[in-house]
Each structure stands twice: as structure tokens, then as C-alpha cells.
Amino acid sequence: MLALLRRPLSKLNLVETLPYLGLDIEEEAEEYVRVEFNPNRPDFSSEWGIARALNGLLGFETGAPRYQVGRSGVAVKVDESVLDVRPFFVGAVVKNVELDDESIRQLMAMQDDLDNGLGRRRSKVSTGLHNLDAVKPPFTYKAVPPSFEFTPLGQGRKMSMTEVLRDVETGQKFGHILKDFSKYPVIVDREGTVLSFPPVVNGEATRVSTETRNMFIDITATDGKAAEDVLAVLLAALADQGAQLESIEVNYPSSRSVTPNLASTKMNVEQSYINGLLGLNLSQEEFTECLKRSRLGVEQVNETITVEVPRYRSDILHPVDIVEEVEIGYNVVNLTPTFPASTDVGRLSSRLSALDAARKVLIGLGLIEVMNYSLISREMLVSMKGGAELSRELRVENPKSGEHEYLRGSLIASLLSTLSKNIHEEYPQKIFEIGKVFYRGEDGEPREEYRVAVALAHAEANYTEAKSYLASFLKQLLGAECVTVPSDYPVYALGRAAEIQVDSKDTGGIGEIAPAVLDGYSLRVPVSAFELRIEAILKV
Amino acid sequence: MSTKPLHSLERRLLKTLRGKKEGSRLEAVAEKAGLSLDQTRRAVEWLKAKELLAAEAENREVIMLDTEGQKAAAEGLPERRLLEQLTKTGGEASLEDLKKRFSGDAQEFSAALGNARKQGWVEITSVDGKPVAKGQAVKKATLEEMFLSKLAREGGVAEADLAQDEKMILKILEKRPGYLKRKEEKTVKISLTSQGSEVAAGLGEEEELDKLTPDILATGKWKGHVLRPIDVEAPAPPIYPGKKHPVQQFIDEVREIFVALGFEEIEGPIIQPSFWNFDTLFIPQDHPAREMQDTFYLADAKSSQIGGGERVVQSIAQVHENGGNTGSRGWGYRWNVERAKETVLRTHTTAVTVKYLADHRPRDARVFSVGRVFRNEKTNFKHLDEFYQIEGIAVGEKVSMRDLMGLLSRFYLKLGLTKVKFWPTFFPYTEPSLQSMVYFENLGKWVELCGMGIFRPEVTLPLGVKNPVLAWGGGLERLVMLRHGITDIRVLYDNSLSWLRGLPLCR
């Protein structure tokens, strides 16, 4: 990396500067520094791209880089058959490359990053690098039946495409992209030699090695713009590495294009817009300097600045992106904090404040607050239902942890699970939780609401004690009377459960937890509990 | 007679000294009264002040253990150690063997053997021309041993205080070199004054009460009684108070800081249409963050209503497709309203923030939220799939990146964090974006905390918000962990009662 910079720089300086390009230092070793780049900067996927930006930020080489593109005369025919499968093709010829093992590794890593990021794991774009001298143009990009045979890269024998998808690692990984098609894409030369089976694997014939002098780049895609974005990043890196770029002709059934198109684009930004958002007061000269340090071109600076954006900077969508380029060129180190004046008066949400009040009452009653996850296991959910079918419960798709498959519909299961984890702790255990529960409403729509639940566990725990706490809670919080009407719930023991009524409305349940439920949670002391629809009670 | 009331310590002391003509040593009185030296000295001072007691300092000679004596008191007399070795071998051993087993030099061995024979513990006979020792275990302590333990226990004893037989033993032990020494010691002798003797004589025999009862208090029965002293050093059973959960405790501190900075609290649903979680934030519909690997989608639940009105939905569609009238190029793909209706568990509280922006279209506002967010991740010591996020926004005509840095610095300052660093980063919905790092003095290291930025015009303009919106946010649990020195994030939601009961509120 240091060798790619236009002036000498110490390693310490390098490590201190990289973060100001938006690169995170992942690892600092004797021989290398490993950085993580953000997805908006695919041009940072190679050290050539990072060096280009560093040269700018440090003032070693500034302004938009220019890339010359010659003509190779290589043509690619895009056959009608591939238009339904993967219709876009762009590419280029790269002459006089000099590759060693390290630069090949860099190229492959960049290609992977581009295929994964902009290429959305090759579903949108995939790239191939080939030894041009091993094949004979013109090339044809077409779709063929899965029985088509060729020698894939690194396999050492001929295989059918079906076999490739089944037996080769990249086939297993990317084959799903082709699952809806009966024909698969292939790129062949004049004599039928296979360059690539995109987006899966290249042919062995065009393997790139340290001997390779001239390269052909193919990019196939379902999105033409994304394909060109990827090509621009690749070519800028190869040109910085010292190679010459040449265009190719792409002949579609009813149109013709020449790629690559590396023309930069123009973007107009108001000076006041940049100064306003950054909180700075930069002069025309400073704007020019900052933008050039970010490797952008500056065409003219008046009230409006016309910025030249190199083709490989596909992340620049809006003038606001130019604001960030100015900020980076100015260097965030030089940006000092200011504190904006305001006459705003802060306040808490009235609903959460009401819950705060409920919490205070429960703590005053000597209960310890616990906090549990919203996502619970199916097993926990079933424990609450006494064998009844799950119906109004909400499930999430593909949870990485099976313990977290359902949204809880009640807090009682969470409290029992807490008690279950604390069976070796001193009793009495008196706990409460204030949290959200989730369920499917009568109309089928998902709903969520805050609830309050209390559980009392000790040798003498019973319904009466729970009711004392409930009555005190309602009295202290709202001055409300507590009415309990006999009722049945699967989680409570028969004859020891009641519906809680406030203002004659059903607002929850109270009871002694049924012994079978206790047993399910390995609890060896009686537990009494209640759960309240606190939002309805507080009318918040 | 003194009319001043007497403390029970004083009563105890007076009774102990009752009838004594001569002065008594303070230590001896303390022991007899069953009081500590401190308690006795305190009572002596009080009684002196009441002129009921006289105290005079006195020097006296005491007998104490010397180095050899201390050793013998701890490990046993040499003859005792010799007998122990002999009984270990079965009660019979050649003198040669016994000498080897004995811990001590030859001189010590012969002295030990001599003393053991004198005590009648060991008998020497000759077997095959070789001397052999025989002896049985003796449990009972000798007078010498008892005297040594007494000195070890009491520290120093005056010869005058010794019993007749002890005086005899003293003479014997003093013959052993290095066993005993004599030393001058200061002591206090106390005696009752004539007034004190009078008061002491008048003290009735008191009954000790186990505890006060309502009946005792009501009848006045406590008068003339003392409470039975209890072991005030004994441990008492623990009491566990009601408590806030430490995470909630921290949430409330954060809320207080925001309010103090002039921010208003908002909250909203956890279950959100993708529209508010992703689309309004200019996150393209094929963005990897939207995949099921990273986001929890609700099964069988599409939002029939995405809210916000048709105009907002249309604007969002356009901004994704071609930038609409925001000045952006857009993403250049066909936006699909069906994907926006997919229901997710919010991956950030920003879903609530943008809904607030759409509903209120503020020109000027400071708003915050602390809420639970969800990511479909495998949980481990570093990651949870459900955690709290802190988020603050400030809207205003003239607000800038530097203001944002200032607001966040002020927020950190209120948490007691003074050193902050910023550098560029990327978030899909803010531009420019910065990351912040904070120095923790107690850990001696920088820790990455909140990210921040200005909402992209592609986010704010379609919602009808014209002024820049500064936003910052970050995880809450990290801060709670740093405060309590926790390294495994799962501990926070394990709800271990011993942890919850034991955690102090302040530190």
C-alpha cells in the first residue's frame, strides 16, 4: 500500500489516516493492515482504490483521475436465447497487465466483494476475468441446455452444467439464481471454447495467472446500470495498477453498444447548501481544495459548484453526497463541535410516564423488577395454553435461535421462566415485569400492548396474597377498587382464579398457578400471579 | 445519694465492685462483669465523672511467655511431643528410632526424655542390649501445660494473683531457659468511693428482660430491669427491597438526560410495515439488510394499511425509482408496494422517528426515544437478537454536522464521558455520516458508541420535512455493561435474583 502512494508515508501515519476515509481498522499486523470498508464505497475493495483516495486526502495527488480507453476490436454477440435469463453484458479488454501472486489475490478479493455487494451475491451482477490470449474472439453470450459440457475452472475434467450445479462449490452456492430457468448462460469463443458459465464459474481455458498479459473482463447482469458500476470500479483499479484499458463492442439482437463508458458525470451543488449542512464557512478555494482531495473534479466554483464525479463513484446520488465529500476532504479531524441553541422544553412521553408510576408503586410494594425477551419458544407458549391450539400467537420467520420463535402473548410465561431459573435463590421471590405483549387481533392484524404482571413464589404463596398486592397496586396507582369475578384460565388452578374487573371491565386475570404448569417449569413452591392490561386501566 | 440515672453498664460495674475494699485491676473487673475492656473503660469514665468511682494508674510486674514458652504453648512441651511420637509407633520404640522421629536437637531430646520419665510417662528398658522406650498415651494436661495455656490466653499475670500451686509451677518453669519472662506493666486499679459504695449497696438485684413488649412498656415493668445483652456482632437475616431492573434504571437515566437537553420523548410500535422500517429510509428493496437472515419478518401477517397516506407512499415510490423531486438520481429500480407491506419487528427505532416526522412535519424539534429493536442474529456473549436502542433527532433550519457533534458530545458529557472522537462512516439513510468513539477512564480504552448523521433528503423531503434532521443513535446495553463491568451481554436479561438483589444503585 505504502508503495502505491505518491509520496512517502510512515505506517503509523497510514493507520491514523485511514479512518478519516471512513475505513475501519480491523487488524494491524507487521506486514499489513486489514481494513473494513463501507458498502457505499465499492472502490475501496482493492488497495489501488484505497491508495487513490489516500493520495487525495493527503494532498499527494488530487482531483478526478482520468482514464484513457483505446479500442480492442473485440466483439461480443449477445444471443436472443440469453435475454430471458441474464440479459445484460458489459466488458472490456485490459492490456499489458503485470500480475504477481499478491495482485492476483487482490483482484480476486475485489471481484468477490463486487459480486457480493453491488452484485447482490451474483444475483444481480457477476464478473469474470480471463486470459484473453487463450481464446479467439469474437465471443458469443448465449443460453444453452443444462446438459452442455465444459471444463470448469479448477475441476480438471469436463462436466455438464447440471453436474456443476450439483457438485462444484460455487454451483451449490449460486445455482439457486438459475433455478427458474431451463437454459443456462454461457460465454464461448469463436471455436466454442468456454470462457464462463455465469454467474457460477469460469472455464479452465481462460485461467488468469502471473503469466497473463492481456485480460478480457466479462460482466453479466440482470441490471445494466449495476453492471456498468461494477465494471468502472474494476477498470479504475486495473488502470491504477498500470494496465491499458480497451473497449469492446457488444451486439444485442436489436442494438449495439460499446463498453466501457467511463465518462464522468456532472453534479451541481450550492455553496450555501454545503456550508449550511457542515456548519462551516468555506471559501471558493477551500471548496476546490476539499473536493479535489476527495478525488472529484471541480469545473467551476460560483454560488453553484459544478463537480465532476468519476464513473466509479456510483454512490454519489444527490448533492448531499458532495457535502460529505467536502467534509472528508476538509477532514473530520478539523471539524469542531458546536452546540445549537434551542428553546425546546423536554418532556417524557405521557404513556411511558404512566408506566413509570406503575413501576414505582410495585417497587414500593417490595417487588423486584425483571426484564425478559419479547421472543419466546413455542414450548413456553404452549405451557400457557393447557394443551389448547395456538391461534392468535404471532410467529417470526426463520429465527436463528429456535428459542425465539414466537412473540409472547402474556407476561406470565416470562415470569415463570424467571422463577424457574432462580430455584436455588432464597425465597420468598416476589417479582414483576412491565413489558409489551403481542397477538393477532380479531381482524387478523398484529397488535401489541403494554402489560403489568406480578408473581409471588414461596411456601405460603396463595390467591389471597396475590389479591392483596393487586388491590394495593390499583388503589395506590389509581385509587381504583379491585373486583375479582370467578373465572377459568389454563395457567391457573381450577377454582383459584378470577377475572380482574376495573370499572366493570375485564382488565386481566389473577390466580394460583396450576400445579401442572409449575411442574413444567420445575418449580417446587406455590406461585400466585396476576396480569393486568395496564393501557386500558391507565387510559393511555 | 446520686440522683442521676445510671446506665446499665454503670450498674453492672458498680455491682461487680460492691463490697470490695481494695482497688481492683480494670482487666480483672471487666472479666468478672462480663464486659469488654472498651465497655468497662467507658463505664469507668462515666462513674468517675459522677464521683462514684476512683481510678489510679499502677505499675506492676507481670509474668509472660518468652519465645520457648510460646513455642511450647503452641506445639506442646518437648516431653509431650516425645510421648506423641512414641504412641504413634505403638507405644514402644528403640531410643535411636525415637530420637530420629523427635523434632528437635539432641540436647532437647534428652531433656524431653528426662522430663517424660519424671512424669512417669516413659520407661526405659533394655532389649537385646539396646535401650528401648515404652509408654502409653496420656490425655490429661499437666499443671505446667495448664499454666502455659493460661499465660497464652491472658497475656500477662501478676505473681500476687497466682494460686498457691501455680506459684510452685512458676518456680519449676522458670528453670527452663527461655520459657518465661517478667515485665513491668501499666495497669489501672479502680475502687468505689464511699459515695459509690453507698450507691452500689442500694442497687437491687435486677431481672434481665429478653425483649421489650407492649405489655412491659404499658405497665412500666421495664423500670429497674435491664435488657439481656445480645451478640450485636452476629449476622442478621438479609432483607431484599423492591428494585428497578438495572437496564430500566439506565434507560431512565438516559431519558432524564434527553429531557434536560430539551428533547421530547416519543414511542411507537415494535411491529412495523417494512415501509416505515426500510422504504422511507431510502433502503432499496433488494438491500441485504432487508433479507430474512438479518430481519425478523412476521409469518402470515401483511399490513393491510401502511399508514402515512397515499401521497407519502407515492413520494417514496418515486424517490426509490428515480429520485422524485428530491434532486436525487434514485436507485433506478421498480419499487413494489407489496414488499413495503411485509411486517417486520423493527430493526431500529428510526422506524418510529420517521413516522413522527411524517405525522408532524416539524420545522423545529428535538425528539428522542429509547426502545427495543430486533435483529435476526444468533445470540452470544456479544450479541442479542433483541436489545434497546437510544435515538435522538434535532430538526431546525440552521442545524449542522458540527451541531450534531456538539449535541452528542453534550449527551456523552451528561453520562460522565468527556473524551470523544469522530470519523466518517456510512449509513444508508444519513449523509454525511459519522461514527463516534468515547474514552472510558476506568477501562483506559476507547469504545465505539453512537453513530450519527443528517437524514438524506431522499428520506425527509418525501415526508414533507424541509429542514435538515440531525440524528444519532446507538445500543444501550453496551453502556449498561460498561457501567457494571459485565462482559457477557446475556447476563443483563438472565434476571438472576442474586445479581438483581446484590447490585448497588450507586457506585
mmCIF file of N, CA and C in Angstrom, chain A residues 64-157:
data_model
loop_
_atom_site.group_PDB
_atom_site.id
_atom_site.type_symbol
_atom_site.label_atom_id
_atom_site.label_comp_id
_atom_site.label_asym_id
_atom_site.label_seq_id
_atom_site.Cartn_x
_atom_site.Cartn_y
_atom_site.Cartn_z
ATOM 1 N N ALA A 64 -10.051 14.640 -10.007
ATOM 2 C CA ALA A 64 -10.629 13.406 -10.553
ATOM 3 C C ALA A 64 -9.601 12.704 -11.437
ATOM 4 N N PRO A 65 -9.394 11.396 -11.211
ATOM 5 C CA PRO A 65 -8.472 10.677 -12.091
ATOM 6 C C PRO A 65 -9.094 10.510 -13.488
ATOM 7 N N ARG A 66 -8.259 10.533 -14.530
ATOM 8 C CA ARG A 66 -8.755 10.355 -15.920
ATOM 9 C C ARG A 66 -8.251 9.018 -16.426
ATOM 10 N N TYR A 67 -9.118 8.320 -17.086
ATOM 11 C CA TYR A 67 -8.708 7.027 -17.636
ATOM 12 C C TYR A 67 -8.893 7.018 -19.154
ATOM 13 N N GLN A 68 -7.837 6.676 -19.895
ATOM 14 C CA GLN A 68 -7.892 6.590 -21.356
ATOM 15 C C GLN A 68 -8.372 5.198 -21.737
ATOM 16 N N VAL A 69 -9.278 5.152 -22.711
ATOM 17 C CA VAL A 69 -9.759 3.854 -23.185
ATOM 18 C C VAL A 69 -9.513 3.756 -24.691
ATOM 19 N N GLY A 70 -8.704 2.783 -25.104
ATOM 20 C CA GLY A 70 -8.472 2.539 -26.539
ATOM 21 C C GLY A 70 -9.526 1.600 -27.101
ATOM 22 N N ARG A 71 -9.335 1.142 -28.322
ATOM 23 C CA ARG A 71 -10.305 0.208 -28.912
ATOM 24 C C ARG A 71 -9.613 -1.128 -29.126
ATOM 25 N N SER A 72 -10.268 -2.209 -28.711
ATOM 26 C CA SER A 72 -9.633 -3.524 -28.848
ATOM 27 C C SER A 72 -10.088 -4.221 -30.115
ATOM 28 N N GLY A 73 -11.249 -3.865 -30.646
ATOM 29 C CA GLY A 73 -11.810 -4.561 -31.784
ATOM 30 C C GLY A 73 -12.477 -5.877 -31.409
ATOM 31 N N VAL A 74 -12.435 -6.256 -30.131
ATOM 32 C CA VAL A 74 -13.101 -7.496 -29.690
ATOM 33 C C VAL A 74 -14.611 -7.265 -29.657
ATOM 34 N N ALA A 75 -15.356 -8.217 -30.189
ATOM 35 C CA ALA A 75 -16.813 -8.079 -30.198
ATOM 36 C C ALA A 75 -17.451 -9.240 -29.446
ATOM 37 N N VAL A 76 -18.585 -8.957 -28.812
ATOM 38 C CA VAL A 76 -19.358 -9.997 -28.127
ATOM 39 C C VAL A 76 -20.768 -9.964 -28.697
ATOM 40 N N LYS A 77 -21.217 -11.131 -29.122
ATOM 41 C CA LYS A 77 -22.589 -11.209 -29.611
ATOM 42 C C LYS A 77 -23.474 -11.714 -28.470
ATOM 43 N N VAL A 78 -24.520 -10.950 -28.165
ATOM 44 C CA VAL A 78 -25.480 -11.394 -27.150
ATOM 45 C C VAL A 78 -26.631 -12.068 -27.877
ATOM 46 N N ASP A 79 -26.777 -13.351 -27.637
ATOM 47 C CA ASP A 79 -27.778 -14.130 -28.363
ATOM 48 C C ASP A 79 -29.170 -13.940 -27.751
ATOM 49 N N GLU A 80 -30.164 -13.961 -28.603
ATOM 50 C CA GLU A 80 -31.582 -13.865 -28.203
ATOM 51 C C GLU A 80 -31.897 -14.779 -26.997
ATOM 52 N N SER A 81 -31.292 -15.985 -27.026
ATOM 53 C CA SER A 81 -31.642 -17.026 -26.046
ATOM 54 C C SER A 81 -31.345 -16.613 -24.596
ATOM 55 N N VAL A 82 -30.393 -15.687 -24.396
ATOM 56 C CA VAL A 82 -30.000 -15.378 -23.022
ATOM 57 C C VAL A 82 -30.781 -14.196 -22.439
ATOM 58 N N LEU A 83 -31.581 -13.537 -23.295
ATOM 59 C CA LEU A 83 -32.257 -12.305 -22.873
ATOM 60 C C LEU A 83 -33.246 -12.531 -21.724
ATOM 61 N N ASP A 84 -33.846 -13.738 -21.664
ATOM 62 C CA ASP A 84 -34.790 -14.024 -20.565
ATOM 63 C C ASP A 84 -34.065 -14.379 -19.284
ATOM 64 N N VAL A 85 -32.821 -14.837 -19.395
ATOM 65 C CA VAL A 85 -32.123 -15.394 -18.233
ATOM 66 C C VAL A 85 -31.305 -14.331 -17.511
ATOM 67 N N ARG A 86 -30.424 -13.654 -18.251
ATOM 68 C CA ARG A 86 -29.483 -12.712 -17.652
ATOM 69 C C ARG A 86 -29.082 -11.768 -18.769
ATOM 70 N N PRO A 87 -29.904 -10.749 -19.050
ATOM 71 C CA PRO A 87 -29.865 -10.079 -20.350
ATOM 72 C C PRO A 87 -28.728 -9.080 -20.583
ATOM 73 N N PHE A 88 -28.031 -8.623 -19.532
ATOM 74 C CA PHE A 88 -27.068 -7.547 -19.777
ATOM 75 C C PHE A 88 -25.636 -8.051 -19.813
ATOM 76 N N PHE A 89 -24.880 -7.479 -20.748
ATOM 77 C CA PHE A 89 -23.465 -7.842 -20.867
ATOM 78 C C PHE A 89 -22.643 -6.570 -21.037
ATOM 79 N N VAL A 90 -21.639 -6.380 -20.198
ATOM 80 C CA VAL A 90 -20.655 -5.320 -20.429
ATOM 81 C C VAL A 90 -19.280 -5.945 -20.214
ATOM 82 N N GLY A 91 -18.247 -5.268 -20.693
ATOM 83 C CA GLY A 91 -16.922 -5.844 -20.526
ATOM 84 C C GLY A 91 -15.856 -4.913 -21.042
ATOM 85 N N ALA A 92 -14.635 -5.399 -21.037
ATOM 86 C CA ALA A 92 -13.511 -4.597 -21.515
ATOM 87 C C ALA A 92 -12.332 -5.518 -21.744
ATOM 88 N N VAL A 93 -11.342 -4.975 -22.472
ATOM 89 C CA VAL A 93 -10.078 -5.676 -22.625
ATOM 90 C C VAL A 93 -9.044 -4.859 -21.855
ATOM 91 N N VAL A 94 -8.171 -5.568 -21.134
ATOM 92 C CA VAL A 94 -7.151 -4.892 -20.342
ATOM 93 C C VAL A 94 -5.790 -5.424 -20.797
ATOM 94 N N LYS A 95 -4.973 -4.531 -21.374
ATOM 95 C CA LYS A 95 -3.705 -4.964 -21.988
ATOM 96 C C LYS A 95 -2.517 -4.659 -21.088
ATOM 97 N N ASN A 96 -1.462 -5.459 -21.320
ATOM 98 C CA ASN A 96 -0.177 -5.253 -20.637
ATOM 99 C C ASN A 96 -0.287 -5.264 -19.118
ATOM 100 N N VAL A 97 -1.012 -6.238 -18.599
ATOM 101 C CA VAL A 97 -1.074 -6.344 -17.149
ATOM 102 C C VAL A 97 0.174 -7.071 -16.668
ATOM 103 N N GLU A 98 0.614 -6.693 -15.492
ATOM 104 C CA GLU A 98 1.724 -7.424 -14.863
ATOM 105 C C GLU A 98 1.228 -7.882 -13.511
ATOM 106 N N LEU A 99 1.043 -9.184 -13.391
ATOM 107 C CA LEU A 99 0.446 -9.709 -12.167
ATOM 108 C C LEU A 99 1.439 -10.562 -11.397
ATOM 109 N N ASP A 100 1.515 -10.337 -10.079
ATOM 110 C CA ASP A 100 2.212 -11.309 -9.229
ATOM 111 C C ASP A 100 1.150 -11.970 -8.358
ATOM 112 N N ASP A 101 1.584 -12.894 -7.515
ATOM 113 C CA ASP A 101 0.597 -13.642 -6.717
ATOM 114 C C ASP A 101 -0.260 -12.711 -5.875
ATOM 115 N N GLU A 102 0.372 -11.670 -5.296
ATOM 116 C CA GLU A 102 -0.347 -10.755 -4.427
ATOM 117 C C GLU A 102 -1.387 -9.954 -5.220
ATOM 118 N N SER A 103 -1.020 -9.479 -6.426
ATOM 119 C CA SER A 103 -2.006 -8.684 -7.161
ATOM 120 C C SER A 103 -3.143 -9.566 -7.681
ATOM 121 N N ILE A 104 -2.843 -10.833 -7.957
ATOM 122 C CA ILE A 104 -3.940 -11.744 -8.339
ATOM 123 C C ILE A 104 -4.892 -11.939 -7.156
ATOM 124 N N ARG A 105 -4.293 -12.095 -5.950
ATOM 125 C CA ARG A 105 -5.131 -12.259 -4.756
ATOM 126 C C ARG A 105 -6.014 -11.026 -4.544
ATOM 127 N N GLN A 106 -5.431 -9.843 -4.721
ATOM 128 C CA GLN A 106 -6.180 -8.584 -4.589
ATOM 129 C C GLN A 106 -7.330 -8.515 -5.590
ATOM 130 N N LEU A 107 -7.024 -8.897 -6.844
ATOM 131 C CA LEU A 107 -8.057 -8.855 -7.894
ATOM 132 C C LEU A 107 -9.222 -9.776 -7.568
ATOM 133 N N MET A 108 -8.874 -11.000 -7.118
ATOM 134 C CA MET A 108 -9.920 -11.979 -6.803
ATOM 135 C C MET A 108 -10.779 -11.480 -5.633
ATOM 136 N N ALA A 109 -10.110 -10.885 -4.623
ATOM 137 C CA ALA A 109 -10.844 -10.381 -3.454
ATOM 138 C C ALA A 109 -11.771 -9.242 -3.871
ATOM 139 N N MET A 110 -11.269 -8.369 -4.768
ATOM 140 C CA MET A 110 -12.092 -7.248 -5.231
ATOM 141 C C MET A 110 -13.299 -7.779 -5.999
ATOM 142 N N GLN A 111 -13.042 -8.764 -6.858
ATOM 143 C CA GLN A 111 -14.109 -9.359 -7.653
ATOM 144 C C GLN A 111 -15.184 -9.965 -6.749
ATOM 145 N N ASP A 112 -14.738 -10.662 -5.688
ATOM 146 C CA ASP A 112 -15.676 -11.245 -4.724
ATOM 147 C C ASP A 112 -16.512 -10.172 -4.050
ATOM 148 N N ASP A 113 -15.844 -9.108 -3.579
ATOM 149 C CA ASP A 113 -16.546 -8.029 -2.897
ATOM 150 C C ASP A 113 -17.575 -7.377 -3.802
ATOM 151 N N LEU A 114 -17.208 -7.175 -5.075
ATOM 152 C CA LEU A 114 -18.141 -6.541 -6.016
ATOM 153 C C LEU A 114 -19.317 -7.466 -6.319
ATOM 154 N N ASP A 115 -19.034 -8.759 -6.532
ATOM 155 C CA ASP A 115 -20.107 -9.736 -6.791
ATOM 156 C C ASP A 115 -21.073 -9.807 -5.609
ATOM 157 N N ASN A 116 -20.508 -9.730 -4.380
ATOM 158 C CA ASN A 116 -21.344 -9.841 -3.184
ATOM 159 C C ASN A 116 -22.135 -8.571 -2.910
ATOM 160 N N GLY A 117 -21.479 -7.424 -3.060
ATOM 161 C CA GLY A 117 -22.104 -6.156 -2.701
ATOM 162 C C GLY A 117 -22.991 -5.628 -3.804
ATOM 163 N N LEU A 118 -22.407 -4.855 -4.692
ATOM 164 C CA LEU A 118 -23.200 -4.304 -5.809
ATOM 165 C C LEU A 118 -23.911 -5.415 -6.567
ATOM 166 N N GLY A 119 -23.253 -6.581 -6.672
ATOM 167 C CA GLY A 119 -23.822 -7.705 -7.432
ATOM 168 C C GLY A 119 -24.853 -8.494 -6.670
ATOM 169 N N ARG A 120 -25.096 -8.140 -5.376
ATOM 170 C CA ARG A 120 -26.080 -8.847 -4.540
ATOM 171 C C ARG A 120 -25.868 -10.353 -4.624
ATOM 172 N N ARG A 121 -24.692 -10.783 -4.205
ATOM 173 C CA ARG A 121 -24.293 -12.199 -4.239
ATOM 174 C C ARG A 121 -24.555 -12.816 -5.602
ATOM 175 N N ARG A 122 -24.097 -12.111 -6.613
ATOM 176 C CA ARG A 122 -24.128 -12.532 -8.021
ATOM 177 C C ARG A 122 -25.528 -12.596 -8.625
ATOM 178 N N SER A 123 -26.588 -12.356 -7.815
ATOM 179 C CA SER A 123 -27.927 -12.470 -8.405
ATOM 180 C C SER A 123 -28.138 -11.318 -9.385
ATOM 181 N N LYS A 124 -27.530 -10.170 -9.124
ATOM 182 C CA LYS A 124 -27.734 -9.004 -9.960
ATOM 183 C C LYS A 124 -26.578 -8.872 -10.956
ATOM 184 N N VAL A 125 -25.362 -9.009 -10.463
ATOM 185 C CA VAL A 125 -24.181 -8.832 -11.308
ATOM 186 C C VAL A 125 -23.152 -9.897 -10.948
ATOM 187 N N SER A 126 -22.495 -10.468 -11.975
ATOM 188 C CA SER A 126 -21.321 -11.283 -11.669
ATOM 189 C C SER A 126 -20.228 -10.990 -12.680
ATOM 190 N N THR A 127 -18.993 -11.114 -12.212
ATOM 191 C CA THR A 127 -17.860 -10.716 -13.033
ATOM 192 C C THR A 127 -16.967 -11.912 -13.332
ATOM 193 N N GLY A 128 -16.277 -11.840 -14.472
ATOM 194 C CA GLY A 128 -15.304 -12.876 -14.800
ATOM 195 C C GLY A 128 -14.056 -12.237 -15.385
ATOM 196 N N LEU A 129 -12.876 -12.712 -14.948
ATOM 197 C CA LEU A 129 -11.612 -12.229 -15.502
ATOM 198 C C LEU A 129 -10.985 -13.389 -16.278
ATOM 199 N N HIS A 130 -10.504 -13.087 -17.514
ATOM 200 C CA HIS A 130 -9.996 -14.170 -18.365
ATOM 201 C C HIS A 130 -8.660 -13.800 -18.992
ATOM 202 N N ASN A 131 -7.865 -14.851 -19.300
ATOM 203 C CA ASN A 131 -6.663 -14.678 -20.099
ATOM 204 C C ASN A 131 -7.095 -14.569 -21.566
ATOM 205 N N LEU A 132 -7.043 -13.353 -22.108
ATOM 206 C CA LEU A 132 -7.561 -13.105 -23.455
ATOM 207 C C LEU A 132 -6.791 -13.915 -24.505
ATOM 208 N N ASP A 133 -5.494 -14.110 -24.291
ATOM 209 C CA ASP A 133 -4.667 -14.760 -25.299
ATOM 210 C C ASP A 133 -4.955 -16.250 -25.447
ATOM 211 N N ALA A 134 -5.752 -16.809 -24.498
ATOM 212 C CA ALA A 134 -6.055 -18.241 -24.567
ATOM 213 C C ALA A 134 -7.287 -18.532 -25.427
ATOM 214 N N VAL A 135 -7.989 -17.479 -25.854
ATOM 215 C CA VAL A 135 -9.219 -17.686 -26.631
ATOM 216 C C VAL A 135 -9.228 -16.794 -27.877
ATOM 217 N N LYS A 136 -10.190 -17.096 -28.758
ATOM 218 C CA LYS A 136 -10.248 -16.382 -30.034
ATOM 219 C C LYS A 136 -11.568 -15.638 -30.188
ATOM 220 N N PRO A 137 -11.538 -14.294 -30.171
ATOM 221 C CA PRO A 137 -12.758 -13.516 -30.395
ATOM 222 C C PRO A 137 -13.206 -13.682 -31.851
ATOM 223 N N PRO A 138 -14.407 -13.319 -32.188
ATOM 224 C CA PRO A 138 -15.435 -12.769 -31.304
ATOM 225 C C PRO A 138 -16.041 -13.838 -30.388
ATOM 226 N N PHE A 139 -16.667 -13.319 -29.291
ATOM 227 C CA PHE A 139 -17.283 -14.207 -28.307
ATOM 228 C C PHE A 139 -18.801 -14.170 -28.454
ATOM 229 N N THR A 140 -19.424 -15.230 -27.991
ATOM 230 C CA THR A 140 -20.897 -15.271 -28.011
ATOM 231 C C THR A 140 -21.395 -15.547 -26.596
ATOM 232 N N TYR A 141 -22.366 -14.743 -26.202
ATOM 233 C CA TYR A 141 -23.036 -14.914 -24.897
ATOM 234 C C TYR A 141 -24.415 -15.448 -25.203
ATOM 235 N N LYS A 142 -24.698 -16.687 -24.764
ATOM 236 C CA LYS A 142 -25.962 -17.315 -25.131
ATOM 237 C C LYS A 142 -26.457 -18.231 -24.023
ATOM 238 N N ALA A 143 -27.642 -18.778 -24.171
ATOM 239 C CA ALA A 143 -28.158 -19.740 -23.196
ATOM 240 C C ALA A 143 -28.178 -21.120 -23.843
ATOM 241 N N VAL A 144 -27.769 -22.132 -23.037
ATOM 242 C CA VAL A 144 -27.700 -23.498 -23.561
ATOM 243 C C VAL A 144 -28.403 -24.454 -22.605
ATOM 244 N N PRO A 145 -28.753 -25.656 -23.051
ATOM 245 C CA PRO A 145 -29.410 -26.623 -22.154
ATOM 246 C C PRO A 145 -28.444 -27.078 -21.052
ATOM 247 N N PRO A 146 -28.971 -27.485 -19.884
ATOM 248 C CA PRO A 146 -28.121 -27.875 -18.737
ATOM 249 C C PRO A 146 -27.192 -29.054 -19.039
ATOM 250 N N SER A 147 -27.454 -29.776 -20.114
ATOM 251 C CA SER A 147 -26.593 -30.919 -20.439
ATOM 252 C C SER A 147 -25.282 -30.475 -21.080
ATOM 253 N N PHE A 148 -25.167 -29.188 -21.415
ATOM 254 C CA PHE A 148 -23.977 -28.623 -22.042
ATOM 255 C C PHE A 148 -22.739 -28.928 -21.198
ATOM 256 N N GLU A 149 -21.671 -29.375 -21.859
ATOM 257 C CA GLU A 149 -20.477 -29.783 -21.114
ATOM 258 C C GLU A 149 -19.285 -28.889 -21.381
ATOM 259 N N PHE A 150 -18.468 -28.651 -20.345
ATOM 260 C CA PHE A 150 -17.204 -27.918 -20.499
ATOM 261 C C PHE A 150 -16.331 -28.227 -19.277
ATOM 262 N N THR A 151 -15.075 -27.750 -19.306
ATOM 263 C CA THR A 151 -14.183 -27.991 -18.167
ATOM 264 C C THR A 151 -14.165 -26.744 -17.278
ATOM 265 N N PRO A 152 -14.841 -26.827 -16.106
ATOM 266 C CA PRO A 152 -14.888 -25.644 -15.234
ATOM 267 C C PRO A 152 -13.530 -25.413 -14.558
ATOM 268 N N LEU A 153 -13.314 -24.179 -14.182
ATOM 269 C CA LEU A 153 -12.072 -23.762 -13.520
ATOM 270 C C LEU A 153 -11.796 -24.644 -12.301
ATOM 271 N N GLY A 154 -10.605 -25.238 -12.285
ATOM 272 C CA GLY A 154 -10.177 -25.986 -11.107
ATOM 273 C C GLY A 154 -10.751 -27.385 -10.978
ATOM 274 N N GLN A 155 -11.556 -27.880 -11.976
ATOM 275 C CA GLN A 155 -12.176 -29.199 -11.830
ATOM 276 C C GLN A 155 -11.384 -30.294 -12.560
ATOM 277 N N GLY A 156 -10.595 -29.897 -13.566
ATOM 278 C CA GLY A 156 -9.714 -30.866 -14.225
ATOM 279 C C GLY A 156 -10.414 -31.864 -15.144
ATOM 280 N N ARG A 157 -11.726 -31.710 -15.358
ATOM 281 C CA ARG A 157 -12.413 -32.618 -16.289
ATOM 282 C C ARG A 157 -13.676 -31.948 -16.809
#
